[in-house]
Amino acid sequence: MSEFIPVLTKEEIATRVEEVAQAISSEYRDRDLILIGILKGAFIFLSDLVRHLSIPVQVDFMCASSYGSSTSSSGRVKLTKDVDLEIKNKDVIIVEDIVDTGITLSYLIKHLKSSGAASVRVCALIDKKERRETEVTVDYACHAVEKGFLVGYGLDYAEFYRNLPEVYHLKL
Ligand code: IMP
Ligand code: MG
């Protein structure tokens, strides 16, 4: 039997999302900000985050995959959807569900910089630290954990559990 151990309640998520949105709003005042959500995992986090921003913002999406249906990374990243907006000379923030090895993120950062973005920062719901393999900075994180496979609030296991309103550690 799999076990779901609570990690973040609805209230904790809401509080942190609002705090992060406030930090972004004050740091990006008077700049041309584009938030880029990484599909599919970031769709819920991004939708809550943008509604708490108090500055003008454009939203776009990218889709990258490095995982199959298992809980460990394949180590390869495939970009299956690029941004549609013109990002040249724009300040962009990548919005990720979770940063694990950092392989996906470092690939996406390189890609956006080579597309001419003026700056690229990272905002993640969860910064999972133990398996980091590349040096990436998570500029804004709602929550940090050492390890464990998390589901809920956009995070999936084999495409399930994204709809859970809280975040859980899934013990298989
Ligand atoms: P990374 O390239 O190893 O940093 O993997 C990042 C991606 O792997 C995330 O965007 C997620 O889609 C997936 N992932 C990593 N850890 C977890 C987890 O604990 N739960 C669900 N998905 C995860
Ligand atoms: Mg995923």
Short mmCIF file of C-alpha atoms and ligand atoms in Angstrom, two decimals:
data_model
loop_
_atom_site.label_atom_id
_atom_site.label_comp_id
_atom_site.label_asym_id
_atom_site.label_seq_id
_atom_site.Cartn_x
_atom_site.Cartn_y
_atom_site.Cartn_z
CA MET A 1 0.00 0.00 0.00
CA SER A 2 1.35 3.44 -0.88
CA GLU A 3 1.47 6.03 1.85
CA PHE A 4 0.81 9.79 1.50
CA ILE A 5 2.65 11.82 4.13
CA PRO A 6 1.55 15.49 4.30
CA VAL A 7 4.29 18.00 3.40
CA LEU A 8 2.42 21.25 2.69
CA THR A 9 -1.16 22.13 3.58
CA LYS A 10 -3.38 24.34 1.42
CA GLU A 11 -2.84 27.18 3.88
CA GLU A 12 0.96 26.83 3.88
CA ILE A 13 1.01 26.80 0.09
CA ALA A 14 -1.23 29.88 -0.11
CA THR A 15 0.93 31.82 2.36
CA ARG A 16 4.21 31.02 0.60
CA VAL A 17 2.82 31.65 -2.89
CA GLU A 18 1.65 35.08 -1.77
CA GLU A 19 5.02 35.90 -0.18
CA VAL A 20 6.93 34.83 -3.28
CA ALA A 21 4.56 36.84 -5.51
CA GLN A 22 5.18 39.91 -3.35
CA ALA A 23 8.96 39.48 -3.59
CA ILE A 24 8.77 39.15 -7.38
CA SER A 25 6.42 42.15 -7.63
CA SER A 26 8.80 44.41 -5.76
CA GLU A 27 11.96 43.19 -7.50
CA TYR A 28 10.51 43.39 -11.03
CA ARG A 29 8.77 46.76 -10.76
CA ASP A 30 9.44 48.79 -13.97
CA ARG A 31 10.82 45.81 -15.88
CA ASP A 32 9.46 43.72 -18.76
CA LEU A 33 8.73 40.47 -16.97
CA ILE A 34 7.73 37.21 -18.61
CA LEU A 35 6.88 34.20 -16.46
CA ILE A 36 7.51 30.91 -18.22
CA GLY A 37 5.68 27.96 -16.71
CA ILE A 38 7.18 24.54 -17.29
CA LEU A 39 4.46 22.10 -18.27
CA LYS A 40 2.88 20.19 -17.00
CA GLY A 41 3.85 20.33 -13.34
CA ALA A 42 3.84 24.13 -12.91
CA PHE A 43 0.32 24.77 -14.17
CA ILE A 44 -1.36 25.07 -10.76
CA PHE A 45 1.49 26.91 -9.03
CA LEU A 46 1.80 29.41 -11.89
CA SER A 47 -1.93 30.08 -11.98
CA ASP A 48 -1.97 30.92 -8.26
CA LEU A 49 1.29 32.88 -8.44
CA VAL A 50 0.26 35.25 -11.25
CA ARG A 51 -2.95 36.17 -9.46
CA HIS A 52 -0.92 37.58 -6.58
CA LEU A 53 1.46 39.67 -8.69
CA SER A 54 0.87 43.42 -8.51
CA ILE A 55 2.93 44.29 -11.62
CA PRO A 56 2.29 43.83 -15.37
CA VAL A 57 3.43 40.41 -16.55
CA GLN A 58 3.28 38.22 -19.64
CA VAL A 59 2.88 34.47 -19.36
CA ASP A 60 4.17 31.71 -21.59
CA PHE A 61 4.87 27.99 -21.31
CA MET A 62 7.57 25.53 -22.21
CA CYS A 63 7.37 21.79 -22.05
CA ALA A 64 10.38 19.69 -21.18
CA SER A 65 10.59 16.10 -20.17
CA SER A 66 13.36 14.12 -18.56
CA TYR A 67 11.26 11.64 -16.64
CA GLY A 68 9.33 8.65 -17.88
CA SER A 69 6.72 7.27 -15.57
CA SER A 70 9.24 6.39 -12.90
CA THR A 71 10.53 8.39 -9.97
CA SER A 72 14.13 8.81 -11.14
CA SER A 73 15.51 11.08 -13.86
CA SER A 74 16.58 9.72 -17.23
CA GLY A 75 19.26 12.42 -17.28
CA ARG A 76 18.18 13.54 -20.74
CA VAL A 77 16.03 16.57 -21.46
CA LYS A 78 13.73 16.92 -24.43
CA LEU A 79 12.19 20.28 -25.25
CA THR A 80 8.74 19.46 -26.64
CA LYS A 81 7.36 23.01 -26.61
CA ASP A 82 9.31 26.26 -26.86
CA VAL A 83 8.06 29.75 -25.88
CA ASP A 84 5.82 31.62 -28.30
CA LEU A 85 6.50 35.14 -27.00
CA GLU A 86 9.52 37.17 -28.11
CA ILE A 87 11.87 36.94 -25.14
CA LYS A 88 14.81 38.88 -26.57
CA ASN A 89 15.95 41.51 -24.02
CA LYS A 90 13.16 40.54 -21.62
CA ASP A 91 13.55 39.54 -17.99
CA VAL A 92 12.22 36.03 -17.62
CA ILE A 93 11.45 33.87 -14.62
CA ILE A 94 11.14 30.14 -15.13
CA VAL A 95 8.35 28.73 -12.97
CA GLU A 96 8.97 25.07 -12.09
CA ASP A 97 7.09 22.65 -9.88
CA ILE A 98 10.21 21.06 -8.39
CA VAL A 99 13.96 21.19 -8.94
CA ASP A 100 15.62 17.84 -8.31
CA THR A 101 18.89 17.03 -10.12
CA GLY A 102 18.72 20.45 -11.79
CA ILE A 103 19.35 18.91 -15.20
CA THR A 104 16.03 20.13 -16.66
CA LEU A 105 16.55 23.60 -15.29
CA SER A 106 20.13 24.10 -16.46
CA TYR A 107 19.06 23.01 -19.95
CA LEU A 108 16.16 25.49 -19.94
CA ILE A 109 18.29 28.35 -18.56
CA LYS A 110 20.89 27.82 -21.31
CA HIS A 111 18.17 27.67 -23.93
CA LEU A 112 16.51 30.92 -22.80
CA LYS A 113 19.82 32.77 -22.51
CA SER A 114 20.79 31.69 -26.01
CA SER A 115 17.40 32.97 -27.21
CA GLY A 116 18.46 36.43 -26.00
CA ALA A 117 16.69 36.86 -22.64
CA ALA A 118 18.13 39.80 -20.68
CA SER A 119 17.99 37.82 -17.44
CA VAL A 120 16.80 34.40 -16.38
CA ARG A 121 15.76 33.58 -12.83
CA VAL A 122 14.08 30.57 -11.32
CA CYS A 123 10.99 30.25 -9.15
CA ALA A 124 10.07 26.78 -7.90
CA LEU A 125 7.37 25.44 -5.64
CA ILE A 126 9.83 22.92 -4.19
CA ASP A 127 13.62 22.98 -4.05
CA LYS A 128 14.65 19.34 -3.52
CA LYS A 129 18.29 19.41 -2.62
CA GLU A 130 19.76 15.97 -2.12
CA ARG A 131 20.16 14.81 -5.73
CA ARG A 132 21.37 18.09 -7.26
CA GLU A 133 23.86 17.30 -10.05
CA THR A 134 24.33 20.69 -11.67
CA GLU A 135 24.90 24.06 -10.09
CA VAL A 136 21.63 25.90 -10.46
CA THR A 137 20.29 28.69 -8.28
CA VAL A 138 16.66 28.60 -7.26
CA ASP A 139 16.04 32.32 -6.75
CA TYR A 140 12.54 31.94 -5.32
CA ALA A 141 11.41 28.73 -3.62
CA CYS A 142 8.19 28.21 -1.70
CA HIS A 143 9.56 25.24 0.18
CA ALA A 144 12.75 23.17 0.44
CA VAL A 145 13.08 19.46 1.16
CA GLU A 146 16.14 17.20 1.27
CA LYS A 147 14.62 14.21 -0.50
CA GLY A 148 11.54 12.15 -1.19
CA PHE A 149 9.10 11.86 -4.07
CA LEU A 150 6.39 14.50 -3.77
CA VAL A 151 2.96 14.65 -5.38
CA GLY A 152 0.04 17.06 -5.47
CA TYR A 153 -0.54 20.73 -6.41
CA GLY A 154 0.68 19.97 -9.96
CA LEU A 155 3.28 17.34 -9.06
CA ASP A 156 2.58 13.92 -10.50
CA TYR A 157 3.47 10.31 -10.19
CA ALA A 158 2.83 8.64 -13.58
CA GLU A 159 0.53 11.61 -14.41
CA PHE A 160 -1.68 11.03 -11.38
CA TYR A 161 -2.19 13.18 -8.25
CA ARG A 162 -1.59 16.57 -9.92
CA ASN A 163 -5.09 17.58 -8.78
CA LEU A 164 -4.46 17.12 -5.05
CA PRO A 165 -4.72 20.54 -3.33
CA GLU A 166 -1.94 19.72 -0.84
CA VAL A 167 1.60 18.39 -1.30
CA TYR A 168 2.42 14.90 -0.06
CA HIS A 169 5.49 12.71 0.18
CA LEU A 170 4.51 9.55 -1.70
CA LYS A 171 5.97 6.38 -0.23
CA LEU A 172 5.51 3.55 -2.71
P1 IMP B 1 15.41 17.44 -12.57
O1 IMP B 1 15.82 17.67 -14.00
O2 IMP B 1 16.01 16.21 -12.01
O3 IMP B 1 15.66 18.64 -11.67
O4 IMP B 1 13.87 17.11 -12.59
C1 IMP B 1 12.89 18.08 -12.62
C2 IMP B 1 11.57 17.48 -13.03
O5 IMP B 1 11.42 16.13 -12.59
C3 IMP B 1 10.44 18.26 -12.40
O6 IMP B 1 10.01 19.33 -13.20
C4 IMP B 1 9.38 17.20 -12.20
O7 IMP B 1 8.59 17.11 -13.36
C5 IMP B 1 10.16 15.90 -12.02
N1 IMP B 1 10.32 15.57 -10.59
C6 IMP B 1 11.45 15.60 -9.85
N2 IMP B 1 11.23 15.26 -8.56
C7 IMP B 1 9.91 15.04 -8.48
C8 IMP B 1 9.03 14.69 -7.38
O8 IMP B 1 9.42 14.52 -6.21
N3 IMP B 1 7.71 14.56 -7.69
C9 IMP B 1 7.21 14.75 -8.95
N4 IMP B 1 7.98 15.09 -9.99
C10 IMP B 1 9.32 15.23 -9.76
MG MG B 2 6.81 15.97 -14.00
#
